[in-house]
C-alpha positions as MATLAB code, in Angstrom:
seq = 'MSENLYLDTRGACTEHVPFTRAVIDGLAQGGGLYVPEHLPELTLDDLDALAKLPYAQRAASIYRLFDVDLPDSVVDTCMEGAYGKNFDDERICPITSLDERTHVLELWHGPTSAFKDMALQCLPRFFSASAAALRERGELDHRFLILVATSGDTGKAALEGFKDAEGTSIAVMYPHGGVSDIQYKQMATQAGENVQVWAVRGNFDDCQTGAKNVFGDASFAESLMREHGVALSSANSINWGRLLPQVVYYVSSYAQLVADGKVDRGAKIDVCVPTGNFGNILAAYYAKRMGVPIETLMCASNTNRVLTDFISTGTYDISNREFVLTPSPSMDILVSSNLERQLFELTDRNAEAISQWMTDLREKRCFRVDRDTFARMRELFCADSVDDQECLETIKRVFEKHNYVLDPHTAVAYRAAERLRGDNPVLIASTAHWAKFGDNVYRALHDIAPGDPLPTDVEALSGCQLNELIAKETGDTRIPAGLAQLDNLPIRFTEIIDNGTADIESAVVAFLGNAE';
ca = [
      58.724   61.979  -41.012;
      59.829   59.135  -38.132;
      58.214   59.745  -34.730;
      58.857   55.956  -33.996;
      62.818   56.048  -32.541;
      65.237   53.290  -31.391;
      66.327   52.875  -27.647;
      69.144   50.857  -26.784;
      68.897   47.381  -24.743;
      71.196   48.765  -21.822;
      70.332   51.990  -21.025;
      73.250   53.367  -21.999;
      72.139   56.279  -24.574;
      71.140   59.398  -23.466;
      68.524   60.150  -26.142;
      66.520   57.759  -28.506;
      67.730   57.997  -32.219;
      66.152   57.351  -35.598;
      66.071   54.932  -37.657;
      68.696   56.440  -40.277;
      71.222   56.522  -36.924;
      70.494   53.224  -35.671;
      71.251   51.598  -39.072;
      74.710   53.922  -39.508;
      75.850   53.372  -35.957;
      75.219   49.525  -36.011;
      75.911   48.925  -32.462;
      74.590   51.278  -29.319;
      76.453   53.104  -27.384;
      77.488   51.190  -24.091;
      77.467   48.034  -26.490;
      74.212   47.704  -26.200;
      71.145   47.172  -29.688;
      68.626   49.061  -30.594;
      65.183   47.999  -30.419;
      62.166   50.656  -32.214;
      60.101   52.393  -29.103;
      57.225   51.096  -30.856;
      55.720   47.824  -33.333;
      53.483   47.867  -35.425;
      50.024   46.190  -35.468;
      48.858   44.021  -38.691;
      45.500   42.853  -38.690;
      44.199   39.877  -41.282;
      43.264   42.358  -43.376;
      46.557   43.833  -43.493;
      48.599   40.435  -44.305;
      45.803   39.748  -47.044;
      46.602   43.306  -48.915;
      50.386   42.579  -48.310;
      49.840   39.087  -50.551;
      48.250   40.964  -53.435;
      51.818   42.738  -53.925;
      55.118   42.122  -55.353;
      57.514   40.963  -52.406;
      59.670   44.852  -52.919;
      56.410   46.437  -52.412;
      55.663   44.052  -49.248;
      58.831   45.221  -47.904;
      58.451   48.576  -48.345;
      54.864   48.640  -46.901;
      56.127   47.202  -43.806;
      59.364   49.399  -43.371;
      56.948   52.508  -44.093;
      54.609   50.745  -41.009;
      57.654   51.549  -38.700;
      57.847   54.672  -39.944;
      61.616   54.997  -41.018;
      62.861   58.557  -41.402;
      63.435   58.185  -45.004;
      61.191   59.509  -47.945;
      58.744   57.067  -49.261;
      60.288   57.249  -52.535;
      63.908   56.251  -50.929;
      62.283   53.768  -49.188;
      60.929   52.131  -52.576;
      63.608   52.516  -54.550;
      65.852   50.996  -51.977;
      63.441   47.853  -51.927;
      63.311   47.852  -55.862;
      66.857   47.554  -55.655;
      67.429   45.053  -53.219;
      65.110   42.756  -54.211;
      64.946   42.027  -57.940;
      66.748   40.306  -60.994;
      69.678   39.752  -58.180;
      67.285   36.655  -56.825;
      67.085   33.761  -59.431;
      63.176   33.311  -58.297;
      60.788   36.475  -58.762;
      58.979   35.277  -55.364;
      62.030   36.193  -53.831;
      61.467   33.705  -51.159;
      59.370   30.908  -52.364;
      57.598   28.032  -50.177;
      58.330   24.537  -51.097;
      55.709   22.403  -49.227;
      57.098   18.875  -48.530;
      53.244   18.169  -47.168;
      50.054   19.571  -46.139;
      51.452   20.882  -42.492;
      55.294   21.267  -43.624;
      56.078   24.152  -45.614;
      59.886   24.941  -46.421;
      60.835   28.611  -46.262;
      63.545   28.767  -48.905;
      65.618   31.970  -48.212;
      68.614   31.003  -50.417;
      67.431   32.289  -53.758;
      69.922   35.756  -53.609;
      73.087   36.501  -55.213;
      75.451   34.346  -52.887;
      72.761   31.373  -52.313;
      72.368   31.726  -48.220;
      69.394   33.706  -46.150;
      71.599   36.471  -45.500;
      71.177   37.917  -48.874;
      67.660   38.836  -47.752;
      69.185   41.212  -45.379;
      72.284   42.364  -47.048;
      70.789   43.285  -50.599;
      68.650   45.300  -48.459;
      70.913   47.077  -45.628;
      73.330   48.458  -47.906;
      71.445   50.470  -49.842;
      69.632   51.879  -46.760;
      72.937   52.277  -45.144;
      73.695   54.472  -48.400;
      70.223   56.317  -48.019;
      70.579   56.780  -44.184;
      74.307   57.955  -44.622;
      73.151   60.845  -47.124;
      70.322   61.895  -45.217;
      72.473   62.617  -42.022;
      74.622   64.500  -44.437;
      71.778   66.684  -45.491;
      71.356   67.558  -42.495;
      74.444   67.882  -41.656;
      74.840   64.902  -39.464;
      78.133   63.258  -41.015;
      81.099   64.357  -42.741;
      83.162   61.110  -42.757;
      83.412   57.596  -44.414;
      82.723   54.402  -43.011;
      84.403   51.174  -42.755;
      81.380   47.768  -42.013;
      83.680   45.584  -39.771;
      82.016   42.245  -40.072;
      82.790   38.916  -37.987;
      81.297   35.733  -39.691;
      80.418   31.731  -39.484;
      80.693   31.733  -43.209;
      77.325   33.344  -44.696;
      77.116   36.753  -43.320;
      80.690   37.273  -44.879;
      80.064   36.466  -48.413;
      76.464   38.700  -48.250;
      78.180   41.442  -46.732;
      81.008   41.535  -49.429;
      78.048   41.520  -52.215;
      75.885   44.332  -50.627;
      78.454   46.799  -49.980;
      80.822   46.400  -52.392;
      82.233   49.114  -54.278;
      79.910   51.307  -52.339;
      80.637   55.193  -52.329;
      81.908   56.254  -49.055;
      81.752   53.007  -47.410;
      84.920   50.129  -47.389;
      84.148   46.404  -45.793;
      86.231   44.133  -43.768;
      85.506   40.344  -43.271;
      86.691   38.174  -40.503;
      86.311   34.404  -40.956;
      87.478   31.527  -38.644;
      90.325   29.848  -40.311;
      89.971   26.520  -41.377;
      85.925   27.136  -39.781;
      83.747   27.970  -43.129;
      83.069   25.243  -45.825;
      85.247   25.311  -49.295;
      82.713   27.038  -51.299;
      82.325   29.406  -48.539;
      85.887   30.241  -48.360;
      85.876   30.961  -52.080;
      83.233   33.034  -52.131;
      85.127   35.298  -49.955;
      88.366   34.752  -50.884;
      87.313   35.630  -54.925;
      85.607   38.379  -54.216;
      85.704   41.416  -56.205;
      85.150   45.366  -55.533;
      87.877   48.138  -55.001;
      86.472   48.499  -51.448;
      86.690   44.939  -50.106;
      89.175   43.018  -47.397;
      89.344   38.972  -45.900;
      90.773   38.152  -42.989;
      90.900   34.574  -41.813;
      91.262   34.648  -38.169;
      93.451   32.044  -35.852;
      90.180   30.494  -33.375;
      86.846   30.046  -33.676;
      83.938   32.404  -34.841;
      83.233   33.250  -31.244;
      86.732   34.865  -31.133;
      85.573   37.197  -34.557;
      82.855   38.384  -32.797;
      84.124   39.036  -29.620;
      86.988   40.188  -31.222;
      84.513   42.631  -33.918;
      82.498   43.459  -30.388;
      85.742   45.226  -28.924;
      87.138   46.935  -31.666;
      83.559   48.691  -31.413;
      84.010   49.099  -27.631;
      87.561   50.793  -28.195;
      86.482   54.587  -27.831;
      90.570   55.439  -28.551;
      91.156   53.425  -31.657;
      87.142   54.660  -32.791;
      88.703   58.356  -32.065;
      92.052   57.772  -34.182;
      90.347   56.207  -36.998;
      88.412   59.447  -37.325;
      91.365   61.538  -37.029;
      93.672   60.242  -39.124;
      91.564   58.638  -41.965;
      88.099   60.217  -41.133;
      86.571   56.983  -40.802;
      84.091   55.878  -38.432;
      83.328   52.059  -37.560;
      79.732   50.129  -38.371;
      78.244   46.673  -38.809;
      76.070   44.629  -40.758;
      76.242   41.946  -38.774;
      72.571   41.119  -37.004;
      73.355   43.404  -33.863;
      72.168   46.429  -36.584;
      68.331   46.388  -36.680;
      68.941   46.912  -40.312;
      70.064   43.865  -40.707;
      66.890   42.807  -38.668;
      64.053   44.500  -39.689;
      64.399   42.809  -43.574;
      64.003   39.562  -41.469;
      60.794   40.422  -39.995;
      59.461   40.963  -43.354;
      60.263   37.805  -44.817;
      57.998   36.128  -41.748;
      55.316   38.413  -42.495;
      55.353   37.796  -46.084;
      55.325   34.010  -45.806;
      52.284   33.826  -43.494;
      50.333   36.084  -45.730;
      51.267   34.043  -49.257;
      50.376   30.551  -47.476;
      47.274   31.849  -46.624;
      46.879   33.370  -50.379;
      48.030   29.882  -51.397;
      45.165   28.069  -50.130;
      47.890   26.358  -47.569;
      46.969   27.619  -44.183;
      43.100   28.982  -43.196;
      43.046   32.696  -43.026;
      44.026   33.454  -39.034;
      45.041   29.471  -38.531;
      48.182   29.542  -36.624;
      51.202   28.314  -37.728;
      54.575   27.067  -36.168;
      57.969   27.999  -37.232;
      61.008   26.344  -36.667;
      64.345   28.101  -37.256;
      68.425   26.496  -37.605;
      69.796   28.851  -34.783;
      73.274   30.325  -33.863;
      73.377   33.887  -33.416;
      69.341   34.736  -32.809;
      68.810   36.915  -35.198;
      66.405   34.812  -37.849;
      64.482   33.469  -34.507;
      64.493   36.883  -33.535;
      62.303   38.247  -36.107;
      60.066   35.334  -36.512;
      59.299   36.805  -32.769;
      59.260   40.200  -33.651;
      56.477   39.401  -36.780;
      54.392   37.552  -34.129;
      54.121   40.440  -31.864;
      53.538   42.668  -34.719;
      50.600   39.918  -35.289;
      51.522   37.422  -37.327;
      49.322   34.151  -36.287;
      52.557   32.368  -35.421;
      51.963   30.084  -31.862;
      55.370   28.674  -31.186;
      58.856   29.621  -32.020;
      61.201   26.549  -32.423;
      64.576   26.908  -31.889;
      66.915   24.216  -33.731;
      70.536   24.082  -32.634;
      73.390   21.239  -33.224;
      75.795   19.897  -31.233;
      76.747   23.435  -30.033;
      73.246   23.489  -28.265;
      74.108   26.461  -25.806;
      70.883   27.939  -26.929;
      68.610   24.616  -26.072;
      69.919   24.394  -22.421;
      69.011   27.866  -22.047;
      65.962   27.712  -23.437;
      65.074   24.590  -21.377;
      66.891   25.729  -17.952;
      67.059   29.423  -18.038;
      70.949   29.562  -17.703;
      73.007   30.790  -20.362;
      76.494   28.642  -19.084;
      79.653   28.783  -21.812;
      81.981   28.498  -18.942;
      83.195   25.343  -19.976;
      81.544   24.272  -22.903;
      83.420   23.076  -25.882;
      83.362   24.282  -29.066;
      82.452   21.998  -32.035;
      83.023   22.260  -35.136;
      79.711   20.706  -37.024;
      78.062   19.787  -40.496;
      76.195   23.181  -40.084;
      78.913   25.899  -39.437;
      77.103   28.867  -39.363;
      75.098   27.415  -36.454;
      78.595   26.898  -35.013;
      78.144   29.905  -32.111;
      78.700   30.144  -28.635;
      78.020   33.335  -28.024;
      74.277   34.277  -29.719;
      74.184   38.610  -29.911;
      70.694   38.581  -30.752;
      69.371   36.816  -27.469;
      70.286   39.928  -25.816;
      67.177   41.730  -27.772;
      64.882   38.878  -26.973;
      65.799   39.307  -23.445;
      65.041   42.615  -23.442;
      61.270   42.363  -25.115;
      61.062   39.581  -22.561;
      61.705   41.659  -19.425;
      59.271   44.556  -20.440;
      62.636   46.375  -21.667;
      64.417   46.300  -18.477;
      67.570   47.602  -19.234;
      69.408   47.399  -15.990;
      68.947   43.422  -16.186;
      70.112   43.254  -19.482;
      73.296   45.353  -18.675;
      74.018   42.611  -15.475;
      73.195   39.572  -17.590;
      75.730   41.001  -20.316;
      78.138   41.993  -17.956;
      77.904   38.272  -15.938;
      78.422   36.724  -19.525;
      81.687   38.367  -20.385;
      82.791   38.061  -16.750;
      81.759   34.435  -15.579;
      80.675   33.409  -19.135;
      77.423   32.598  -17.511;
      74.391   34.131  -16.798;
      70.467   33.028  -15.296;
      67.242   35.073  -16.311;
      64.377   35.737  -13.358;
      62.054   33.373  -12.840;
      59.243   35.880  -14.693;
      61.391   35.806  -17.934;
      61.903   32.409  -17.653;
      58.347   31.370  -17.273;
      57.595   34.058  -20.416;
      60.150   32.381  -22.326;
      58.651   28.961  -22.133;
      55.190   30.393  -23.254;
      57.048   31.090  -26.444;
      59.782   28.733  -27.236;
      60.509   25.494  -27.579;
      63.833   23.927  -28.507;
      65.584   21.040  -29.265;
      69.532   19.965  -30.846;
      70.383   17.635  -33.247;
      73.662   15.756  -33.481;
      76.283   15.393  -36.652;
      74.871   11.817  -37.452;
      71.140   12.851  -36.836;
      71.512   16.058  -39.321;
      72.851   14.061  -41.984;
      70.675   10.571  -41.999;
      67.492   13.494  -42.134;
      69.314   14.706  -45.556;
      69.180   11.466  -47.017;
      65.626   10.550  -45.361;
      64.147   13.755  -46.850;
      65.708   13.535  -50.201;
      64.347    9.715  -50.027;
      60.656   10.247  -49.266;
      60.124   13.885  -50.806;
      62.996   14.308  -53.396;
      64.341   17.300  -51.951;
      67.492   18.110  -51.397;
      68.545   19.869  -47.982;
      71.600   21.706  -46.651;
      73.187   20.514  -43.123;
      71.409   23.657  -41.302;
      67.937   23.232  -42.813;
      68.158   19.298  -42.010;
      68.819   20.291  -38.264;
      65.755   22.360  -38.246;
      63.689   20.086  -40.291;
      64.612   17.052  -37.367;
      63.905   19.483  -34.610;
      60.427   20.277  -35.565;
      59.499   16.455  -36.469;
      60.151   16.280  -32.784;
      58.812   19.271  -31.132;
      55.843   19.905  -33.684;
      52.209   19.374  -32.662;
      49.233   19.920  -34.852;
      49.915   23.024  -36.188;
      51.427   23.543  -39.807;
      55.031   24.209  -39.120;
      57.153   26.688  -41.928;
      60.791   25.723  -41.430;
      63.277   28.468  -42.332;
      65.555   26.818  -45.109;
      68.599   29.269  -44.449;
      71.422   28.279  -47.819;
      71.340   26.125  -50.811;
      73.147   22.410  -50.423;
      75.358   23.472  -52.943;
      77.318   25.534  -50.362;
      78.472   22.546  -48.709;
      78.304   19.264  -50.566;
      81.059   17.748  -48.882;
      78.236   16.975  -45.921;
      75.565   16.578  -48.617;
      77.863   14.082  -50.195;
      78.589   12.388  -47.176;
      74.854   12.021  -46.451;
      73.586   10.577  -49.014;
      75.956    7.961  -49.209;
      76.171    6.830  -45.314;
      80.055    8.476  -44.569;
      79.842    9.399  -40.935;
      80.295   12.619  -40.138;
      84.043   13.925  -39.883;
      84.919   10.621  -42.200;
      87.320   11.249  -45.237;
      85.468   11.281  -48.655;
      86.426    8.689  -50.955;
      89.974    9.243  -52.679;
      88.446   10.156  -55.992;
      85.790   12.608  -54.608;
      87.949   14.340  -51.741;
      90.724   14.913  -54.891;
      87.180   17.340  -56.482;
      86.989   21.190  -55.683;
      84.014   22.068  -54.520;
      82.365   22.975  -57.667;
      83.284   19.697  -59.181;
      81.865   17.922  -56.007;
      78.263   19.888  -56.489;
      78.260   18.953  -59.789;
      78.778   15.343  -59.051;
      76.065   15.641  -56.295;
      73.712   17.331  -59.034;
      74.126   14.204  -61.188;
      73.470   11.878  -58.860;
      70.239   13.637  -57.290;
      68.762   15.497  -60.268;
      68.563   18.824  -58.419;
      70.206   20.709  -61.191;
      69.646   24.248  -59.793;
      73.135   25.126  -58.389;
      73.343   28.853  -58.752;
      75.280   30.176  -61.006;
      77.714   32.102  -58.251;
      78.447   28.922  -56.526;
      79.049   26.791  -60.012;
      81.950   29.269  -61.428;
      83.941   29.793  -58.478;
      86.480   27.612  -59.561;
      87.207   29.908  -62.454;
      87.664   33.274  -60.104;
      91.058   34.146  -58.856;
      91.737   33.885  -55.229;
      92.317   37.330  -54.070;
      92.559   37.186  -50.030;
      95.026   34.838  -48.383;
      96.273   36.798  -44.848;
      95.939   35.079  -41.576;
      95.641   37.687  -38.354;
      95.471   36.143  -34.747;
      92.040   37.615  -33.003;
      93.385   39.697  -30.267;
      91.775   43.318  -30.441;
      95.160   44.949  -31.244;
      95.799   42.466  -33.438;
      92.295   43.149  -35.826;
      92.942   47.178  -35.267;
      96.297   46.959  -36.808;
      95.171   45.103  -39.562;
      92.029   47.626  -40.275;
      94.867   50.247  -39.785;
      96.638   48.734  -42.774;
      93.738   48.083  -45.062;
      92.582   51.533  -44.400;
      96.030   52.857  -45.185;
      96.331   50.709  -48.672;
      92.891   51.956  -49.734;
      93.973   55.631  -49.529;
];
């Protein structure tokens, strides 16, 4: 069993923990994030062998390389359940090539039509398996509440993954007025007896900060355990169990490109990722570290360009930075949690430096990395930001040129890649089906400026009806069933709460009380 234990980025944990404990805890003691002691290495022969396997077996093979402390049979069963008929394409994340050097990795074929399904059809299964293993070892005798902050897509994917899971409840917070109509309905209509959804006054950073504060409140954790027999855990990308499935799809994608004859064996590619919380692009970094021939990691930002500025300057500064709502809401983030893991790796795992920078960010809303760390970052990453008008123009231009409809997040990545790319083929991470953001896709196709009202007759349409209209206009009729049927589902969750720690904790206690 496992020798690959997990340490935390801030050096607060006295002992390293196995995969099962890292998944169950989510966030490490002291607020740090878990990373594995060792990363496995892949050869080109290994990648060739993976390409011959169906996706679920590719994923299981990579998990075994990480020496997870679960039996192989359990890993296989989890992966077969995660990546099967719940996806609308048997390839799970097919690659569409727009030309010989531009390849779009479609990560949105799962049940909620967003890339989060790639991880959140997987994590709940491994969470349950990990809990069972810890109970069997006598290390666990309580239930769990998964508390999730979402900018739109994670919430629905987590709800769908954890609904009616035994011994686990899930509560999701999203920014009130900060998600699309489709995203709102996906969450507000969620089925399941163990689920709760709250709109939170404020933006996504308020939701995420509130969740982190609740996780860090030791007295609240004690009262939950004492009064309800419940411990908190996370399904956000701070949980290593969310991140590892994302590493899998970058490894798999390179293997597939070579197998399909689109990339020469061993030739380098660049990867461009629309980036908010930094988990997706971090997964590509780990794939590169493992031996996948990725050269440059392109970080694409929208108008909330804190990451572009950081990669360009080495200073992460949100002290006077305005939070802007854009057509790509899942990237409307100023505090990128997984950047902490990336900096931990770039500093040769210097927990003291990470702890100080995270303290500076919390207290001063700003930190600056040292010269060596900045130089290492610049060797690996480049970055660009795309404003709202450019985003919409890109959607229309790509449709007219390639007869392919991008969602706004993918459009940001596509435009950034156009400006940043060199001679290598580029793999663009496509993170959502366009029908999740029909209002802005319609604006793009009809030359309506960002934020301008839609025509009166179009404005009167529901999100589902608008998607039907766009499908007729573009000929892209592949609207996923889970999106097309939302208008027929009852709204279950309408509660709005404040974003303070005490407000969230009160809502959690009320939910648990009603569930008992």
